[in-house]
Amino acid sequence: MGGTTAMVLEFVAGVLALLATSATAQYNSGTATFYGGQDGSGTMGGACGYDNLYNQGYGVLNAALSQVLFNDGASCGQCYSITCDTTRSAWCKPGYSVTVTATNLCPPNYAINGWCNPPRPHFDMSQPAWEQIGVYRAGIIPVLYRRVPCARQGGVRLTITGFNYFQLVLVTNVAASGSVQSMAVKGANTGWIAMTRNWGALWQCSSALVGQGLSFMVTSTGGQTVYMNNIVPAWWTFGMTFTSNVQFYR
């Protein structure tokens, strides 16, 4: 009972600390455009590797980040609260804000007038998300933004792809900080093996792990480490997704 109580208290303390940090974080200035059509279907896929954003639970409230924000994929899964800067534009919807998930890269020279060029902080948002804060005719608006905790339903999910001696693991549905800092895998017949970021939210391991049950150790960019012991049974095959019973609170 004492151990359970301690875990609950630690969880509550972590959530309160995260909320306090979010509440005091200052907004930064940036700009925003939109892409992907009125239903957001054109935002599927992208440089984070999430593929179908509906299936992954991210929906259409998403954005492609300029290079300075994307951070070579380390920002994949992070959440941002964005509002139109009414002091700089008449094309804002005053009093409205929207929270988006980073799911893609907006490469240099892609958005209007190269707004994604370094070192500009820019969000190329899904149209449904953008229109919550801006008037369609504007095309581009000045915004105020800040990182906020991500709210997710259920546990962290892992999707395994690749081939016999090369495993790619897509990490999705990450709450709190929203993104992964590092991870490792342990086979039934191995010790812990460090994984490296392949691209976006995909992590790689070049080891012969087929036919072994797998455990994972994942550290979020919020600094919390969780263990998913024996989450993957020995009969796993490439393309399968496994949902853990653990989640991040920072």
GROMACS .gro file of C-alpha atoms in nm:
model
  250
    1MET     CA    1   0.000   0.000   0.000
    2GLY     CA    2   0.283   0.238   0.091
    3GLY     CA    3   0.450   0.192  -0.247
    4THR     CA    4   0.125   0.256  -0.432
    5THR     CA    5   0.060   0.571  -0.230
    6ALA     CA    6   0.411   0.697  -0.303
    7MET     CA    7   0.363   0.639  -0.677
    8VAL     CA    8   0.033   0.828  -0.673
    9LEU     CA    9   0.187   1.119  -0.484
   10GLU     CA   10   0.480   1.127  -0.725
   11PHE     CA   11   0.239   1.131  -1.020
   12VAL     CA   12   0.033   1.417  -0.871
   13ALA     CA   13   0.347   1.616  -0.791
   14GLY     CA   14   0.472   1.568  -1.145
   15VAL     CA   15   0.144   1.684  -1.298
   16LEU     CA   16   0.129   1.990  -1.073
   17ALA     CA   17   0.487   2.082  -1.158
   18LEU     CA   18   0.416   2.044  -1.530
   19LEU     CA   19   0.104   2.257  -1.509
   20ALA     CA   20   0.287   2.524  -1.312
   21THR     CA   21   0.565   2.537  -1.570
   22SER     CA   22   0.311   2.561  -1.852
   23ALA     CA   23   0.115   2.836  -1.678
   24THR     CA   24   0.424   3.055  -1.630
   25ALA     CA   25   0.589   2.990  -1.967
   26GLN     CA   26   0.605   3.299  -2.180
   27TYR     CA   27   0.472   3.316  -2.532
   28ASN     CA   28   0.714   3.355  -2.821
   29SER     CA   29   0.652   3.536  -3.148
   30GLY     CA   30   0.626   3.353  -3.477
   31THR     CA   31   0.416   3.320  -3.790
   32ALA     CA   32   0.170   3.067  -3.925
   33THR     CA   33   0.032   2.951  -4.260
   34PHE     CA   34  -0.187   2.651  -4.340
   35TYR     CA   35  -0.191   2.348  -4.570
   36GLY     CA   36  -0.368   2.019  -4.622
   37GLY     CA   37  -0.719   2.123  -4.722
   38GLN     CA   38  -1.038   2.193  -4.526
   39ASP     CA   39  -1.054   1.840  -4.381
   40GLY     CA   40  -0.684   1.827  -4.296
   41SER     CA   41  -0.636   1.509  -4.500
   42GLY     CA   42  -0.337   1.659  -4.679
   43THR     CA   43  -0.141   1.665  -4.354
   44MET     CA   44  -0.127   1.285  -4.326
   45GLY     CA   45   0.220   1.130  -4.334
   46GLY     CA   46   0.506   1.373  -4.295
   47ALA     CA   47   0.860   1.395  -4.161
   48CYS     CA   48   0.778   1.252  -3.817
   49GLY     CA   49   0.670   0.918  -3.965
   50TYR     CA   50   0.327   0.909  -3.800
   51ASP     CA   51   0.154   0.815  -4.127
   52ASN     CA   52  -0.223   0.823  -4.063
   53LEU     CA   53  -0.273   1.088  -3.795
   54TYR     CA   54  -0.631   0.979  -3.734
   55ASN     CA   55  -0.523   0.623  -3.650
   56GLN     CA   56  -0.241   0.748  -3.428
   57GLY     CA   57  -0.482   0.961  -3.226
   58TYR     CA   58  -0.340   1.299  -3.328
   59GLY     CA   59  -0.628   1.402  -3.551
   60VAL     CA   60  -0.623   1.717  -3.762
   61LEU     CA   61  -0.501   1.966  -3.502
   62ASN     CA   62  -0.141   1.942  -3.616
   63ALA     CA   63   0.136   2.150  -3.766
   64ALA     CA   64   0.457   2.126  -3.965
   65LEU     CA   65   0.740   2.311  -3.791
   66SER     CA   66   1.011   2.522  -3.947
   67GLN     CA   67   1.365   2.387  -3.910
   68VAL     CA   68   1.449   2.594  -3.604
   69LEU     CA   69   1.154   2.439  -3.418
   70PHE     CA   70   1.168   2.090  -3.572
   71ASN     CA   71   1.514   2.026  -3.429
   72ASP     CA   72   1.598   1.738  -3.665
   73GLY     CA   73   1.287   1.547  -3.555
   74ALA     CA   74   1.342   1.578  -3.180
   75SER     CA   75   1.027   1.794  -3.158
   76CYS     CA   76   0.798   1.532  -3.314
   77GLY     CA   77   0.495   1.482  -3.093
   78GLN     CA   78   0.536   1.803  -2.895
   79CYS     CA   79   0.234   2.026  -2.837
   80TYR     CA   80   0.206   2.400  -2.884
   81SER     CA   81  -0.060   2.649  -2.781
   82ILE     CA   82  -0.094   2.908  -3.057
   83THR     CA   83  -0.293   3.230  -3.073
   84CYS     CA   84  -0.301   3.500  -3.340
   85ASP     CA   85  -0.116   3.817  -3.239
   86THR     CA   86  -0.390   4.081  -3.248
   87THR     CA   87  -0.134   4.358  -3.195
   88ARG     CA   88   0.022   4.282  -3.532
   89SER     CA   89  -0.269   4.181  -3.755
   90ALA     CA   90  -0.632   4.258  -3.824
   91TRP     CA   91  -0.681   3.905  -3.958
   92CYS     CA   92  -0.693   3.743  -3.616
   93LYS     CA   93  -0.988   3.586  -3.437
   94PRO     CA   94  -0.950   3.759  -3.100
   95GLY     CA   95  -0.985   3.549  -2.789
   96TYR     CA   96  -0.919   3.215  -2.960
   97SER     CA   97  -0.627   2.977  -2.931
   98VAL     CA   98  -0.558   2.625  -3.052
   99THR     CA   99  -0.329   2.346  -2.936
  100VAL     CA  100  -0.152   2.155  -3.213
  101THR     CA  101   0.081   1.855  -3.226
  102ALA     CA  102   0.407   1.873  -3.422
  103THR     CA  103   0.380   1.604  -3.690
  104ASN     CA  104   0.581   1.731  -3.986
  105LEU     CA  105   0.865   1.951  -4.110
  106CYS     CA  106   0.804   2.269  -4.307
  107PRO     CA  107   1.121   2.280  -4.519
  108PRO     CA  108   1.292   2.604  -4.626
  109ASN     CA  109   1.131   2.787  -4.919
  110TYR     CA  110   0.816   2.576  -4.885
  111ALA     CA  111   0.562   2.807  -4.724
  112ILE     CA  112   0.457   3.150  -4.852
  113ASN     CA  113   0.758   3.373  -4.921
  114GLY     CA  114   0.996   3.128  -4.755
  115TRP     CA  115   0.853   3.175  -4.408
  116CYS     CA  116   0.995   2.836  -4.307
  117ASN     CA  117   1.351   2.951  -4.378
  118PRO     CA  118   1.593   2.952  -4.082
  119PRO     CA  119   1.595   3.101  -3.828
  120ARG     CA  120   1.224   3.183  -3.839
  121PRO     CA  121   0.990   3.010  -3.593
  122HIS     CA  122   0.701   2.919  -3.821
  123PHE     CA  123   0.403   2.683  -3.807
  124ASP     CA  124   0.251   2.550  -4.128
  125MET     CA  125  -0.071   2.436  -3.961
  126SER     CA  126  -0.354   2.216  -4.079
  127GLN     CA  127  -0.628   2.436  -4.220
  128PRO     CA  128  -0.884   2.329  -3.954
  129ALA     CA  129  -0.639   2.430  -3.679
  130TRP     CA  130  -0.531   2.756  -3.846
  131GLU     CA  131  -0.888   2.872  -3.906
  132GLN     CA  132  -0.958   2.852  -3.534
  133ILE     CA  133  -0.734   3.155  -3.485
  134GLY     CA  134  -0.711   3.330  -3.824
  135VAL     CA  135  -0.931   3.459  -4.105
  136TYR     CA  136  -0.896   3.247  -4.421
  137ARG     CA  137  -0.824   3.539  -4.657
  138ALA     CA  138  -0.509   3.634  -4.465
  139GLY     CA  139  -0.307   3.330  -4.574
  140ILE     CA  140  -0.039   3.409  -4.317
  141ILE     CA  141  -0.069   3.555  -3.969
  142PRO     CA  142   0.164   3.658  -3.685
  143VAL     CA  143   0.122   3.431  -3.385
  144LEU     CA  144   0.220   3.389  -3.022
  145TYR     CA  145   0.311   3.034  -2.922
  146ARG     CA  146   0.444   2.826  -2.634
  147ARG     CA  147   0.508   2.461  -2.552
  148VAL     CA  148   0.232   2.300  -2.347
  149PRO     CA  149   0.180   1.949  -2.204
  150CYS     CA  150   0.023   1.699  -2.443
  151ALA     CA  151  -0.296   1.522  -2.337
  152ARG     CA  152  -0.323   1.165  -2.467
  153GLN     CA  153  -0.564   0.879  -2.411
  154GLY     CA  154  -0.423   0.542  -2.306
  155GLY     CA  155  -0.063   0.430  -2.298
  156VAL     CA  156   0.242   0.488  -2.517
  157ARG     CA  157   0.231   0.283  -2.839
  158LEU     CA  158   0.514   0.115  -3.029
  159THR     CA  159   0.499   0.005  -3.394
  160ILE     CA  160   0.778  -0.224  -3.517
  161THR     CA  161   0.891  -0.221  -3.880
  162GLY     CA  162   1.215  -0.302  -4.061
  163PHE     CA  163   1.361  -0.646  -4.137
  164ASN     CA  164   1.552  -0.926  -3.964
  165TYR     CA  165   1.866  -0.739  -3.859
  166PHE     CA  166   1.728  -0.386  -3.858
  167GLN     CA  167   1.432  -0.285  -3.641
  168LEU     CA  168   1.256   0.051  -3.668
  169VAL     CA  169   1.026   0.142  -3.381
  170LEU     CA  170   0.773   0.423  -3.417
  171VAL     CA  171   0.681   0.576  -3.080
  172THR     CA  172   0.337   0.739  -3.066
  173ASN     CA  173   0.076   0.864  -2.822
  174VAL     CA  174   0.334   1.024  -2.591
  175ALA     CA  175   0.175   1.251  -2.330
  176ALA     CA  176   0.321   1.540  -2.129
  177SER     CA  177   0.641   1.655  -2.308
  178GLY     CA  178   0.513   1.468  -2.613
  179SER     CA  179   0.852   1.369  -2.750
  180VAL     CA  180   1.124   1.111  -2.691
  181GLN     CA  181   1.479   1.193  -2.588
  182SER     CA  182   1.628   0.843  -2.587
  183MET     CA  183   1.529   0.477  -2.577
  184ALA     CA  184   1.670   0.127  -2.549
  185VAL     CA  185   1.546  -0.224  -2.624
  186LYS     CA  186   1.609  -0.550  -2.441
  187GLY     CA  187   1.552  -0.889  -2.598
  188ALA     CA  188   1.479  -1.203  -2.401
  189ASN     CA  189   1.836  -1.313  -2.478
  190THR     CA  190   2.014  -0.976  -2.462
  191GLY     CA  191   2.095  -0.694  -2.228
  192TRP     CA  192   1.979  -0.336  -2.288
  193ILE     CA  193   2.073  -0.210  -2.635
  194ALA     CA  194   2.075   0.166  -2.698
  195MET     CA  195   1.865   0.279  -2.992
  196THR     CA  196   1.928   0.583  -3.211
  197ARG     CA  197   1.688   0.819  -3.385
  198ASN     CA  198   1.651   0.716  -3.748
  199TRP     CA  199   1.421   1.001  -3.847
  200GLY     CA  200   1.128   1.180  -3.685
  201ALA     CA  201   0.968   0.961  -3.420
  202LEU     CA  202   1.133   0.643  -3.554
  203TRP     CA  203   1.411   0.480  -3.355
  204GLN     CA  204   1.642   0.209  -3.486
  205CYS     CA  205   1.836  -0.091  -3.363
  206SER     CA  206   2.063  -0.310  -3.576
  207SER     CA  207   2.045  -0.637  -3.384
  208ALA     CA  208   1.897  -0.981  -3.439
  209LEU     CA  209   1.589  -0.956  -3.219
  210VAL     CA  210   1.338  -1.152  -3.426
  211GLY     CA  211   1.189  -1.438  -3.226
  212GLN     CA  212   1.259  -1.277  -2.890
  213GLY     CA  213   1.021  -1.110  -2.650
  214LEU     CA  214   1.108  -0.740  -2.620
  215SER     CA  215   1.113  -0.480  -2.345
  216PHE     CA  216   1.171  -0.106  -2.396
  217MET     CA  217   1.310   0.175  -2.186
  218VAL     CA  218   1.199   0.518  -2.306
  219THR     CA  219   1.302   0.860  -2.175
  220SER     CA  220   1.093   1.164  -2.264
  221THR     CA  221   1.232   1.509  -2.334
  222GLY     CA  222   1.074   1.598  -2.000
  223GLY     CA  223   1.334   1.375  -1.837
  224GLN     CA  224   1.107   1.091  -1.723
  225THR     CA  225   1.204   0.729  -1.797
  226VAL     CA  226   0.944   0.453  -1.824
  227TYR     CA  227   0.994   0.079  -1.865
  228MET     CA  228   0.771  -0.134  -2.086
  229ASN     CA  229   0.874  -0.477  -1.967
  230ASN     CA  230   0.785  -0.771  -2.193
  231ILE     CA  231   0.545  -0.553  -2.394
  232VAL     CA  232   0.628  -0.740  -2.717
  233PRO     CA  233   0.578  -1.120  -2.720
  234ALA     CA  234   0.825  -1.352  -2.892
  235TRP     CA  235   0.581  -1.415  -3.180
  236TRP     CA  236   0.580  -1.052  -3.295
  237THR     CA  237   0.608  -0.972  -3.665
  238PHE     CA  238   0.699  -0.655  -3.851
  239GLY     CA  239   0.415  -0.407  -3.885
  240MET     CA  240   0.255  -0.487  -3.550
  241THR     CA  241   0.164  -0.218  -3.295
  242PHE     CA  242   0.175  -0.274  -2.920
  243THR     CA  243   0.007  -0.050  -2.663
  244SER     CA  244   0.170  -0.019  -2.322
  245ASN     CA  245   0.002   0.043  -1.989
  246VAL     CA  246   0.241   0.327  -1.904
  247GLN     CA  247   0.234   0.696  -1.985
  248PHE     CA  248   0.442   1.007  -1.921
  249TYR     CA  249   0.350   1.290  -1.688
  250ARG     CA  250   0.652   1.510  -1.764
   0.00000   0.00000   0.00000
